[in-house]
Amino acid sequence: MKLSQFKHWTRSEQGDMPRCILTSYAGCADYLMEVEYKNQLEPLKDDNGQMVTFQSIEQVRELLKPLGISSVTLRVTDPHDECMSTDGQSGSCQQDMTIAL
């Protein structure tokens, strides 16, 4: 989803605010954002089609707070973590938490 579309969506008075997922990958310094649209996650991109990245939660707050979004889901993903469930199967190597802005 393009950033301009996202901003337009949040400014329209129809429906709920979109759910935003801020992803942090182990070993990477930047955060990536995805927006839930029609039950699917779409990466947030600038108008040139490049992924929008953030270096801090403060940068995320500066973008989203004026748009009326009060929280994001922080998803920490570690693809190198060997996650095993209690039944011995591979589990999900990610954790989610809600961050208030």
Coordinates of C-alpha atoms in Angstrom, one line a residue:
M1 CA 0.0 0.0 0.0
K2 CA 1.4 3.4 -0.9
L3 CA 1.9 5.9 1.8
S4 CA -0.4 8.5 0.1
Q5 CA -3.2 5.9 -0.1
F6 CA -2.7 5.0 3.6
K7 CA -2.9 8.7 4.6
H8 CA -6.0 9.2 2.6
W9 CA -7.6 6.1 4.2
T10 CA -6.9 7.3 7.7
R11 CA -8.3 10.8 7.0
S12 CA -11.6 9.4 5.6
E13 CA -14.3 9.1 8.2
Q14 CA -15.4 5.6 7.1
G15 CA -14.8 2.6 9.3
D16 CA -12.1 1.8 11.8
M17 CA -8.5 2.8 11.7
P18 CA -6.3 0.3 9.9
R19 CA -4.2 -2.2 11.9
C20 CA -0.5 -1.5 11.6
I21 CA 2.2 -4.1 12.1
L22 CA 5.7 -2.9 12.7
T23 CA 8.2 -5.6 12.0
S24 CA 11.6 -5.9 13.5
Y25 CA 13.9 -8.6 12.1
A26 CA 16.7 -10.0 14.2
G27 CA 20.0 -8.5 13.1
C28 CA 18.4 -5.5 11.3
A29 CA 18.4 -2.0 12.6
D30 CA 15.3 -0.7 10.7
Y31 CA 11.6 -1.5 11.2
L32 CA 9.2 -2.2 8.4
M33 CA 5.5 -1.5 8.5
E34 CA 2.6 -3.5 7.1
V35 CA -1.0 -2.4 7.0
E36 CA -3.9 -4.9 7.3
Y37 CA -6.2 -4.4 4.3
K38 CA -9.0 -6.9 3.6
N39 CA -7.5 -9.4 6.0
Q40 CA -4.1 -9.3 4.3
L41 CA -0.9 -7.5 5.3
E42 CA 0.4 -5.1 2.7
P43 CA 3.8 -3.5 3.1
L44 CA 3.8 0.3 3.4
K45 CA 5.6 1.8 0.4
D46 CA 6.5 5.4 -0.6
D47 CA 5.1 6.8 -3.9
N48 CA 8.2 5.4 -5.7
G49 CA 7.4 1.9 -4.6
Q50 CA 10.2 1.6 -2.1
M51 CA 9.5 0.1 1.3
V52 CA 9.1 2.7 4.1
T53 CA 11.6 2.0 6.9
F54 CA 11.8 3.5 10.4
Q55 CA 14.9 3.7 12.6
S56 CA 13.0 4.2 15.8
I57 CA 9.5 3.9 17.4
E58 CA 9.6 7.7 17.7
Q59 CA 9.7 8.0 13.9
V60 CA 6.7 5.7 13.7
R61 CA 4.9 7.8 16.3
E62 CA 5.6 11.0 14.3
L63 CA 4.0 9.5 11.2
L64 CA 1.0 7.7 12.8
K65 CA -0.1 9.9 15.7
P66 CA -1.3 12.8 13.5
L67 CA -3.3 10.4 11.4
G68 CA -5.2 9.3 14.5
I69 CA -3.6 5.9 15.0
S70 CA -2.9 5.3 18.7
S71 CA -1.1 1.9 18.7
V72 CA 0.8 -0.5 16.5
T73 CA 1.6 -4.2 16.8
L74 CA 5.3 -4.7 17.2
R75 CA 6.2 -8.1 15.6
V76 CA 9.7 -9.3 16.4
T77 CA 10.9 -12.0 14.0
D78 CA 14.0 -14.1 14.4
P79 CA 14.4 -16.5 11.4
H80 CA 17.5 -18.0 13.0
D81 CA 15.8 -18.9 16.2
E82 CA 15.1 -22.6 16.5
C83 CA 11.5 -22.5 17.7
M84 CA 9.9 -25.8 18.7
S85 CA 6.4 -26.3 20.0
T86 CA 5.6 -28.6 22.9
D87 CA 4.8 -31.4 20.4
G88 CA 8.2 -31.2 18.7
Q89 CA 7.0 -29.4 15.6
S90 CA 8.6 -26.2 14.3
G91 CA 6.8 -23.2 15.8
S92 CA 6.6 -19.6 14.8
C93 CA 9.7 -17.6 15.4
Q94 CA 7.9 -14.3 16.0
Q95 CA 6.4 -12.5 19.0
D96 CA 3.7 -9.8 18.9
M97 CA 3.1 -7.0 21.4
T98 CA 1.0 -3.8 21.3
I99 CA 2.8 -0.5 21.5
A100 CA 0.8 2.6 22.5
L101 CA 1.9 5.7 20.6

